[in-house]
C-alpha cells in the first residue's frame, strides 16, 4: 500500500492485488473503507487525516520507548534481555526488583581503606560514562559508587579538621589594626603632653585606696579591649562617680594604654593605669611570679610536643587540645591574677574583669554580696539546668588517669567561671591560697607535667578549693568566644556581664557577627586613632 499525501489531500491510493483479493468479510470492508468506495471525497479526507495524525504521534513514541528499554535493560537487568523487555515494554515496573538487586550489591561491595587508596579519584559523571561504555554489571557500579562516597566522606572529615585548626590559628594573631592603634598612641604619648597627663587627676588620687569606692581591676595588654570593658561598665552604672578603675599592663603597652585613657578621660570615675615595671615588689614575690611563669611555660611546651606527635586526621577532642596553642596559656597578664593581693595591698574588696568582658547591667550590688567569709564570689551553678556547667567540668581540665588527681578531685564537678569575680582581698591574705597554688605547680612539675591542661584556671580551681561563694548565674554568662556559642539571645540580654571566653575574641573577624555586635556597640569608631587604624565592627 502506498500513500501520496499533499496539501490538497490524498492523491492516489494503491493496494496490491493479493491483499485486495485475500480477505472478505470485515477485512474486505476495511479496505473498502480505506479506498473510500461509496464515500464522498470530503468524507474520505475526514477519515484518513485523523488516522495519519495518530500514527505520526504514536510511532515515534513507540520507537523511542523500545530504544530506551533496550539500553536500560542491557545496563541494569541481571536476567535475559528478552525477559526484561517482555514485561517492561507494556508499562511494567521493575523498581522493587532493581531496588533489591542494588541493595544486595551495595551490601556485598566491601570497600576497605586499602581498596580506597588504590581507587582513582573521579567524578560521578566519569563513573557513569565508564559504566555505560564498558557495560559493567550493577555490582561493579555499586562497588565503585560506595568506594567513591566513602572516599569523599573521609576527605570532608579531614577538611573539617583542617578548617578547625586554621580557625584556631587565626585566633592567636594580633590584628594589624590593633598593632597600628598601639603604635599611633605610643607616638602620641611621645609628642603630646595631653597624652602624658596624670592618671588619675590629683583630686581623685585619694580614691585609689578608699574602701568606700567600688574598685574594678583589669590586667590586660589590649588597649581597645580595656576601653570597651571600662566604657560598658560606666554606661551601665547607676553611680559611675563611685567607681575606681585600676588597669595594670606590661611595660611595652603602658604608653599606649596611658595615652588612650589620658586623651579619652572617663567622666566622674577615677582611672589609674600602671605598668608592671612601676611596681616595687619584694624579692619573694618576684621569685614567685618568675617560678609561676616558668612552670606554665614548661606545661605548655610539654603538651605542645605531645600535640605535634598526634595524627590530626584521627585525633579526638581536637577543639580542646588546640586550646594549648593559645598565647593566653603563657601570658603573664593572664596568670598575674593570682597576685592581686600583692598588686593592691591597700584594697579590701575588688571586682576583677577580664578584658574580653562587656558589662550590660549595673555592678554596684556586687560589692554588697555577703561572701560568707569566702575569698572569691563566682558563678558556679548554671542557668541551663541539671548536669550542665556554666563553663566546663573538671574532667575537661584535669588528667583523671593520674592517681593524684583522681584521689583529690571530682570528675563531674563544674568549674567556676574565671573572668568576672568579686575578691575579698582581706580573706585572701589570711588564707594559704597562693602557697597552695605554688605547691600544686611544683607537684605538677615533679610528676611529669601531666596533672592538668595548660591554662590559668586548673591550678586556681585547686588553690581556691573551699574558698568559693556561688553567685547568681546571670551575673556572668561566658562562652561567647567559641565557634558555636550555646547561649540564647534572651539569656545574653539578661546577663550583667557577657564574657567572650574562647578563641574568637570580639576584636577578631572569626567570631559570629550577631555576638560580636554586642561588643562593637561600645567601640568609639569616630575616634581619630580608631578610624586611622581602620578598626571596624
Coordinates of C-alpha atoms in Angstrom, one line a residue:
X1 CA 0.0 0.0 0.0
X2 CA 1.4 3.4 -0.9
X3 CA 0.3 6.8 0.3
X4 CA 0.8 10.0 -1.6
X5 CA -0.1 13.0 0.6
X6 CA -0.1 16.6 -0.3
X7 CA -1.7 19.8 1.0
X8 CA -4.7 19.0 -1.2
X9 CA -5.3 15.6 0.4
X10 CA -4.8 12.1 -0.8
X11 CA -4.0 11.9 -4.5
X12 CA -3.8 8.2 -5.1
X13 CA -4.4 5.0 -3.1
X14 CA -2.9 1.8 -4.4
X15 CA -3.4 -1.7 -2.8
X16 CA -1.6 -4.8 -4.0
X17 CA -3.8 -7.4 -5.7
X18 CA -3.0 -10.2 -3.3
X19 CA -4.1 -8.1 -0.3
X20 CA -7.2 -7.0 -2.1
X21 CA -8.1 -10.5 -3.1
X22 CA -7.5 -12.2 0.2
X23 CA -9.9 -11.2 2.8
X24 CA -13.5 -10.9 2.7
X25 CA -15.8 -10.0 5.4
X26 CA -14.5 -7.5 7.9
X27 CA -11.1 -7.3 6.2
X28 CA -12.6 -6.5 2.9
X29 CA -14.9 -3.9 4.4
X30 CA -11.9 -2.2 6.0
X31 CA -10.0 -1.9 2.8
X32 CA -13.2 -0.8 1.1
X33 CA -13.4 2.0 3.6
X34 CA -9.7 2.8 3.2
X35 CA -10.2 3.0 -0.6
X36 CA -13.2 5.2 0.1
X37 CA -15.6 3.4 -2.2
X38 CA -19.1 4.6 -1.8
X39 CA -18.0 7.7 0.2
X40 CA -17.8 11.3 -0.9
X41 CA -14.2 12.8 -1.3
X42 CA -14.7 15.1 1.7
X43 CA -15.7 12.2 3.9
X44 CA -12.7 10.2 2.7
X45 CA -10.4 13.0 3.7
X46 CA -12.1 13.3 7.1
X47 CA -11.5 9.6 7.9
X48 CA -7.9 9.4 6.6
X49 CA -6.4 12.6 8.1
X50 CA -7.0 11.7 11.8
X51 CA -5.6 8.2 11.2
X52 CA -2.4 9.6 9.7
X53 CA -2.0 12.1 12.5
X54 CA -2.4 9.4 15.2
X55 CA 0.2 7.3 13.5
X56 CA 2.6 10.3 13.3
X57 CA 2.4 10.7 17.1
X58 CA 2.4 7.1 18.2
X59 CA 5.1 5.7 16.0
X60 CA 8.0 8.0 17.3
X61 CA 6.9 7.3 20.9
X62 CA 7.0 3.5 20.4
X63 CA 10.4 3.8 18.7
X64 CA 12.0 5.8 21.5
X65 CA 10.3 3.7 24.2
X66 CA 11.7 0.5 22.7
X67 CA 15.1 2.0 22.2
X68 CA 15.2 3.3 25.8
X69 CA 14.2 0.0 27.3
X70 CA 16.8 -1.9 25.3
X71 CA 19.6 0.3 26.5
X72 CA 18.3 0.4 30.1
X73 CA 17.7 -3.3 30.3
X74 CA 21.2 -4.0 29.0
X75 CA 22.7 -1.9 31.8
X76 CA 20.7 -3.0 34.9
X77 CA 18.8 -6.2 34.2
X78 CA 20.5 -9.3 35.5
X79 CA 18.3 -11.7 33.6
X80 CA 18.0 -12.0 29.8
X81 CA 17.1 -9.0 27.7
X82 CA 14.0 -10.7 26.2
X83 CA 12.7 -11.4 29.7
X84 CA 13.2 -7.8 30.8
X85 CA 11.7 -6.4 27.6
X86 CA 8.8 -8.7 27.6
X87 CA 7.1 -7.1 30.6
X88 CA 8.7 -3.7 30.8
X89 CA 7.6 -2.7 27.3
X90 CA 4.0 -2.6 28.3
X91 CA 4.3 -0.4 31.4
X92 CA 5.6 -3.0 33.9
X93 CA 7.8 -1.6 36.7
X94 CA 10.9 -3.4 38.0
X95 CA 11.5 -0.9 40.8
X96 CA 11.2 -3.5 43.6
X97 CA 13.5 -5.9 41.7
X98 CA 16.0 -3.1 40.9
X99 CA 16.0 -1.8 44.5
X100 CA 16.5 -5.3 45.9
X101 CA 19.4 -6.0 43.5
X102 CA 21.0 -2.6 44.1
X103 CA 20.8 -3.1 47.9
X104 CA 22.3 -6.6 47.7
X105 CA 25.1 -5.2 45.5
X106 CA 25.9 -2.3 48.0
X107 CA 26.0 -4.7 50.9
X108 CA 28.3 -7.1 49.1
X109 CA 30.6 -4.2 48.0
X110 CA 33.1 -4.2 50.8
X111 CA 35.4 -1.2 50.5
X112 CA 38.4 -1.3 52.8
X113 CA 40.9 1.5 53.3
X114 CA 43.5 -0.3 51.1
X115 CA 41.0 -0.6 48.3
X116 CA 40.1 3.1 48.6
X117 CA 43.7 4.2 48.3
X118 CA 44.0 2.4 45.0
X119 CA 40.8 3.8 43.6
X120 CA 41.4 6.7 41.2
X121 CA 39.7 9.9 42.0
X122 CA 36.9 10.6 39.5
X123 CA 33.6 12.5 39.3
X124 CA 30.3 10.8 39.2
X125 CA 29.8 11.7 35.6
X126 CA 33.1 9.9 34.7
X127 CA 31.9 6.9 36.7
X128 CA 28.6 6.7 34.7
X129 CA 30.5 7.1 31.4
X130 CA 32.8 4.3 32.4
X131 CA 29.9 2.0 33.4
X132 CA 27.9 2.7 30.2
X133 CA 30.8 2.4 27.8
X134 CA 32.2 -0.8 29.4
X135 CA 28.7 -2.2 30.0
X136 CA 29.6 -3.4 33.6
X137 CA 27.0 -5.0 35.8
X138 CA 25.3 -3.3 38.7
X139 CA 27.5 -4.9 41.4
X140 CA 30.6 -3.2 39.9
X141 CA 28.7 0.0 39.7
X142 CA 27.7 -0.3 43.4
X143 CA 31.3 -1.1 44.5
X144 CA 32.8 1.9 42.8
X145 CA 29.9 4.2 43.9
X146 CA 30.3 3.1 47.5
X147 CA 34.0 3.5 47.4
X148 CA 33.7 7.0 45.9
X149 CA 31.2 8.0 48.6
X150 CA 33.4 6.7 51.5
X151 CA 36.4 8.4 49.9
X152 CA 34.7 11.7 49.7
X153 CA 33.4 11.4 53.2
X154 CA 36.9 10.9 54.5
X155 CA 38.1 13.9 52.6
X156 CA 35.2 16.0 54.1
X157 CA 36.1 15.0 57.6
X158 CA 39.8 15.8 57.1
X159 CA 38.9 19.2 55.6
X160 CA 36.7 20.0 58.6
X161 CA 39.6 19.2 60.9
X162 CA 42.0 21.4 58.9
X163 CA 39.4 24.2 58.9
X164 CA 39.2 23.9 62.7
X165 CA 43.0 24.1 63.0
X166 CA 43.2 27.1 60.8
X167 CA 40.4 28.8 62.7
X168 CA 42.2 28.3 66.0
X169 CA 45.5 29.6 64.5
X170 CA 43.7 32.7 63.2
X171 CA 42.6 33.4 66.8
X172 CA 46.1 33.6 68.0
X173 CA 47.3 36.5 66.0
X174 CA 47.2 40.2 66.7
X175 CA 45.2 42.1 64.1
X176 CA 47.1 44.7 62.1
X177 CA 44.6 47.3 63.2
X178 CA 45.3 46.7 67.0
X179 CA 49.0 46.9 66.4
X180 CA 48.5 50.1 64.5
X181 CA 46.5 51.5 67.4
X182 CA 49.3 50.9 69.8
X183 CA 51.9 52.4 67.5
X184 CA 49.8 55.6 66.9
X185 CA 49.1 56.0 70.6
X186 CA 52.8 55.5 71.6
X187 CA 53.7 58.2 69.1
X188 CA 51.1 60.5 70.5
X189 CA 52.4 59.8 74.0
X190 CA 55.9 61.0 72.9
X191 CA 54.8 64.2 71.2
X192 CA 51.6 65.3 73.0
X193 CA 51.7 66.5 76.6
X194 CA 48.0 65.8 77.0
X195 CA 48.7 62.1 76.3
X196 CA 51.1 62.1 79.3
X197 CA 48.8 63.8 81.7
X198 CA 48.5 62.3 85.1
X199 CA 46.1 59.5 85.8
X200 CA 44.0 59.9 87.8
X201 CA 43.9 63.7 88.2
X202 CA 45.3 64.9 91.6
X203 CA 41.8 65.4 93.0
X204 CA 41.0 61.7 92.5
X205 CA 44.2 60.2 93.9
X206 CA 42.7 59.6 97.3
X207 CA 40.1 57.4 95.8
X208 CA 42.6 54.8 94.7
X209 CA 42.8 53.3 98.2
X210 CA 39.5 54.4 99.7
X211 CA 37.4 51.2 100.6
X212 CA 34.1 53.2 100.3
X213 CA 34.5 53.3 96.5
X214 CA 33.8 50.4 94.1
X215 CA 37.2 49.2 92.8
X216 CA 37.4 47.4 89.4
X217 CA 40.7 45.7 88.4
X218 CA 41.8 44.8 84.8
X219 CA 45.0 43.0 83.9
X220 CA 45.5 43.5 80.2
X221 CA 47.8 44.4 77.3
X222 CA 44.9 45.2 74.9
X223 CA 44.1 48.9 74.7
X224 CA 40.9 48.5 72.7
X225 CA 39.5 45.7 74.8
X226 CA 40.2 47.6 78.0
X227 CA 38.4 50.6 76.7
X228 CA 35.3 48.6 75.9
X229 CA 35.2 46.8 79.2
X230 CA 35.5 50.1 81.1
X231 CA 33.2 52.2 78.9
X232 CA 30.5 49.5 79.0
X233 CA 30.8 49.4 82.8
X234 CA 30.4 53.2 83.1
X235 CA 27.4 53.2 80.7
X236 CA 25.7 50.5 82.8
X237 CA 26.5 52.0 86.2
X238 CA 23.9 53.9 88.2
X239 CA 26.6 55.7 90.2
X240 CA 29.8 56.0 88.0
X241 CA 31.2 58.6 90.4
X242 CA 31.7 55.8 92.9
X243 CA 33.8 53.7 90.6
X244 CA 37.6 53.5 90.5
X245 CA 39.3 51.5 87.7
X246 CA 42.8 50.0 88.1
X247 CA 44.4 48.9 84.8
X248 CA 47.6 47.0 85.1
X249 CA 49.6 46.3 82.0
X250 CA 53.1 45.3 80.8
X251 CA 55.9 47.7 80.0
X252 CA 55.5 47.7 76.2
X253 CA 51.8 48.5 76.4
X254 CA 52.0 51.1 79.2
X255 CA 52.5 54.2 77.0
X256 CA 49.6 53.5 74.5
X257 CA 47.3 52.4 77.4
X258 CA 48.1 55.6 79.3
X259 CA 47.8 57.8 76.2
X260 CA 44.3 56.3 75.4
X261 CA 42.8 57.0 78.8
X262 CA 44.5 60.4 79.1
X263 CA 43.1 61.5 75.8
X264 CA 39.7 59.9 76.4
X265 CA 39.0 60.7 80.1
X266 CA 36.2 59.0 81.9
X267 CA 33.7 61.4 83.4
X268 CA 33.1 61.1 87.1
X269 CA 35.0 57.8 87.7
X270 CA 38.7 57.7 88.7
X271 CA 41.1 55.9 86.4
X272 CA 44.6 54.5 87.1
X273 CA 46.9 53.0 84.6
X274 CA 50.0 51.3 86.0
X275 CA 52.8 49.3 84.3
X276 CA 54.4 46.2 86.0
X277 CA 57.8 48.0 85.8
X278 CA 56.4 50.6 88.2
X279 CA 55.8 48.1 91.0
X280 CA 58.4 47.6 93.7
X281 CA 57.7 44.1 94.8
X282 CA 59.6 42.1 97.4
X283 CA 62.2 39.6 96.4
X284 CA 59.8 36.8 97.5
X285 CA 57.0 38.0 95.2
X286 CA 59.4 38.4 92.3
X287 CA 60.6 34.8 92.7
X288 CA 57.1 33.5 93.0
X289 CA 56.0 35.3 89.8
X290 CA 59.1 34.0 87.9
X291 CA 58.6 30.4 89.1
X292 CA 54.9 30.6 88.2
X293 CA 55.6 31.7 84.6
X294 CA 58.4 29.1 84.1
X295 CA 56.3 26.2 85.2
X296 CA 53.4 27.3 83.0
X297 CA 55.8 27.6 80.0
X298 CA 57.0 24.1 80.7
X299 CA 53.5 22.7 80.9
X300 CA 52.5 24.3 77.6
X301 CA 55.7 23.1 75.9
X302 CA 55.2 19.6 77.1
X303 CA 51.6 19.5 75.8
X304 CA 52.6 21.1 72.6
X305 CA 55.3 18.4 72.0
X306 CA 52.6 15.7 72.5
X307 CA 50.3 17.5 70.2
X308 CA 52.8 17.5 67.4
X309 CA 53.0 13.7 67.6
X310 CA 49.3 13.4 67.1
X311 CA 47.7 12.4 63.8
X312 CA 45.3 15.3 63.2
X313 CA 43.3 13.1 60.9
X314 CA 42.2 10.9 63.8
X315 CA 42.8 13.0 67.0
X316 CA 39.9 13.0 69.4
X317 CA 38.9 16.2 71.3
X318 CA 40.7 18.3 68.7
X319 CA 39.0 21.6 69.7
X320 CA 40.0 21.3 73.3
X321 CA 43.6 20.2 72.5
X322 CA 44.1 23.1 70.1
X323 CA 43.5 25.4 73.1
X324 CA 47.0 24.8 74.3
X325 CA 48.3 26.8 71.3
X326 CA 46.6 29.9 72.7
X327 CA 49.1 32.6 73.8
X328 CA 47.0 33.1 76.9
X329 CA 48.4 29.8 78.3
X330 CA 51.7 31.5 78.9
X331 CA 50.6 35.2 79.2
X332 CA 51.9 37.0 82.3
X333 CA 48.8 39.2 82.4
X334 CA 46.6 36.1 82.4
X335 CA 48.4 34.4 85.3
X336 CA 49.1 37.5 87.3
X337 CA 45.6 37.5 88.9
X338 CA 47.0 35.1 91.5
X339 CA 48.9 38.1 92.8
X340 CA 46.1 40.6 93.0
X341 CA 46.6 41.0 96.8
X342 CA 50.2 42.0 96.2
X343 CA 49.2 44.3 93.4
X344 CA 46.8 46.2 95.6
X345 CA 47.9 45.9 99.2
X346 CA 45.7 48.8 100.4
X347 CA 42.4 47.4 99.0
X348 CA 39.9 45.2 100.8
X349 CA 37.5 44.1 98.1
X350 CA 37.7 44.4 94.3
X351 CA 35.8 43.2 91.2
X352 CA 38.0 41.6 88.7
X353 CA 37.1 41.8 85.0
X354 CA 38.8 40.1 82.0
X355 CA 39.4 42.4 79.1
X356 CA 37.0 40.4 76.9
X357 CA 34.1 41.3 79.1
X358 CA 31.1 43.5 78.2
X359 CA 29.1 44.9 81.1
X360 CA 25.4 45.3 80.4
X361 CA 23.9 45.9 83.9
X362 CA 24.9 47.9 87.0
X363 CA 27.5 46.1 89.1
X364 CA 27.1 48.1 92.3
X365 CA 25.4 45.3 94.2
X366 CA 28.3 43.0 93.6
X367 CA 30.3 44.8 96.4
X368 CA 27.3 44.3 98.7
X369 CA 27.2 40.5 98.3
X370 CA 28.0 38.6 101.5
X371 CA 30.7 36.1 100.7
X372 CA 30.3 34.3 104.0
X373 CA 34.0 34.5 104.7
X374 CA 35.0 33.1 101.3
X375 CA 37.7 34.6 99.2
X376 CA 36.0 34.7 95.8
X377 CA 32.5 35.1 94.5
X378 CA 32.0 33.4 91.2
X379 CA 29.3 31.8 89.0
X380 CA 29.3 28.1 89.7
X381 CA 25.7 27.0 89.0
X382 CA 24.3 27.2 85.5
X383 CA 21.2 28.6 84.0
X384 CA 21.0 25.7 81.6
X385 CA 19.7 23.1 84.1
X386 CA 20.9 20.0 85.8
X387 CA 24.1 18.3 84.7
X388 CA 25.0 21.5 82.8
X389 CA 28.0 23.7 83.7
X390 CA 28.4 27.4 83.1
X391 CA 31.9 26.7 81.9
X392 CA 33.5 23.2 81.8
X393 CA 33.7 20.2 84.2
X394 CA 36.8 19.2 86.0
X395 CA 37.3 16.3 83.5
X396 CA 38.0 18.9 80.8
X397 CA 40.8 20.5 82.8
X398 CA 42.5 17.6 84.7
X399 CA 44.1 14.3 83.9
X400 CA 42.0 11.8 85.9
X401 CA 44.1 8.9 84.8
X402 CA 46.7 10.2 87.3
X403 CA 46.0 8.9 90.8
X404 CA 46.9 12.2 92.4
X405 CA 44.1 14.0 90.6
X406 CA 41.5 11.2 90.8
X407 CA 42.0 10.9 94.6
X408 CA 41.6 14.6 95.2
X409 CA 39.0 15.9 92.7
X410 CA 35.5 15.0 91.4
X411 CA 35.4 14.0 87.8
X412 CA 32.0 15.6 87.0
X413 CA 32.3 18.7 89.2
X414 CA 31.6 22.0 87.5
X415 CA 34.5 24.5 87.4
X416 CA 33.6 28.1 88.5
X417 CA 33.9 30.9 86.0
X418 CA 37.1 32.8 86.0
X419 CA 36.7 36.3 84.4
X420 CA 34.2 38.3 86.4
X421 CA 34.8 37.7 90.1
X422 CA 34.4 39.6 93.4
X423 CA 37.6 39.1 95.5
X424 CA 37.7 39.6 99.3
X425 CA 41.4 40.5 99.5
X426 CA 41.4 40.6 103.3
X427 CA 40.3 37.0 103.4
X428 CA 42.7 36.1 100.7
X429 CA 45.7 37.5 102.6
X430 CA 44.6 35.5 105.7
X431 CA 44.5 32.2 103.7
X432 CA 47.1 29.9 102.2
X433 CA 45.7 30.1 98.7
X434 CA 48.8 31.5 96.9
X435 CA 51.0 29.0 98.8
X436 CA 48.7 26.1 97.8
X437 CA 48.8 27.3 94.2
X438 CA 52.6 27.1 94.1
X439 CA 52.6 23.7 95.8
X440 CA 50.5 22.2 93.1
X441 CA 52.6 23.9 90.4
X442 CA 55.7 22.2 91.8
X443 CA 53.8 18.9 92.2
X444 CA 52.9 19.0 88.5
X445 CA 56.5 19.8 87.6
X446 CA 57.8 16.9 89.7
X447 CA 55.3 14.4 88.3
X448 CA 56.0 14.9 84.6
X449 CA 53.7 17.9 83.9
X450 CA 50.7 15.6 83.3
X451 CA 48.3 16.7 86.0
X452 CA 46.3 19.3 84.0
X453 CA 45.9 21.0 80.7
X454 CA 47.7 24.4 80.1
X455 CA 45.9 27.5 81.4
X456 CA 45.4 29.7 84.3
X457 CA 42.3 28.1 85.7
X458 CA 43.2 24.5 86.5
X459 CA 45.6 25.2 89.3
X460 CA 43.4 28.0 90.6
X461 CA 40.5 25.6 90.9
X462 CA 42.6 23.6 93.3
X463 CA 44.0 26.5 95.2
X464 CA 40.6 28.1 95.8
X465 CA 39.0 24.9 96.9
X466 CA 36.5 25.6 99.7
X467 CA 37.0 29.4 99.2
X468 CA 34.4 30.0 96.5
X469 CA 31.0 31.6 97.2
X470 CA 28.5 30.9 94.4
X471 CA 26.7 33.9 93.0
X472 CA 23.7 34.2 90.7
X473 CA 24.4 32.8 87.2
X474 CA 23.1 36.0 85.5
X475 CA 26.0 37.9 86.9
X476 CA 28.3 36.3 84.4
X477 CA 27.5 34.5 81.1
X478 CA 30.5 33.1 79.4
X479 CA 31.5 31.1 76.3
X480 CA 30.8 33.7 73.6
X481 CA 34.2 33.2 72.1
X482 CA 33.6 29.7 70.8
X483 CA 32.6 28.8 67.3
X484 CA 29.0 28.0 68.2
X485 CA 28.0 29.7 71.4
X486 CA 25.3 27.8 73.2
X487 CA 23.7 30.8 74.9
X488 CA 20.4 32.1 73.5
X489 CA 19.8 35.8 73.0
X490 CA 17.3 36.1 75.9
X491 CA 20.0 34.9 78.3
X492 CA 22.5 37.4 76.8
X493 CA 20.1 40.3 77.2
X494 CA 19.5 39.5 80.9
X495 CA 23.2 38.9 81.8
X496 CA 25.0 41.6 83.8
X497 CA 28.3 40.7 82.1
X498 CA 28.9 38.7 79.0
X499 CA 32.3 37.1 78.5
X500 CA 33.9 36.2 75.2
X501 CA 35.8 33.3 76.7
X502 CA 37.2 31.1 73.9
X503 CA 39.4 31.7 70.9
X504 CA 37.0 34.0 68.9
X505 CA 37.6 37.3 70.7
X506 CA 35.3 40.1 69.6
X507 CA 38.0 42.2 68.1
X508 CA 38.8 39.3 65.7
X509 CA 36.8 38.7 62.5
X510 CA 36.4 35.0 63.1
X511 CA 33.6 35.4 65.6
X512 CA 29.9 35.3 64.9
X513 CA 28.5 38.6 63.7
X514 CA 25.4 38.6 65.9
X515 CA 27.6 38.1 69.0
X516 CA 30.4 40.5 68.0
X517 CA 27.9 43.4 67.7
X518 CA 27.3 43.2 71.4
X519 CA 30.9 44.2 71.9
X520 CA 31.2 46.5 68.9
X521 CA 28.4 48.9 70.0
X522 CA 30.8 50.1 72.8
X523 CA 33.7 50.9 70.4
X524 CA 34.1 54.6 69.5
X525 CA 34.6 54.3 65.8
X526 CA 34.6 58.1 65.4
X527 CA 37.8 58.3 67.5
X528 CA 40.7 59.7 65.5
X529 CA 43.1 56.7 66.2
X530 CA 40.4 54.1 65.7
X531 CA 39.5 55.5 62.3
X532 CA 43.1 55.9 61.2
X533 CA 43.8 52.3 62.0
X534 CA 40.7 51.2 60.2
X535 CA 39.2 49.3 63.1
X536 CA 35.8 48.0 62.1
X537 CA 33.0 46.2 63.9

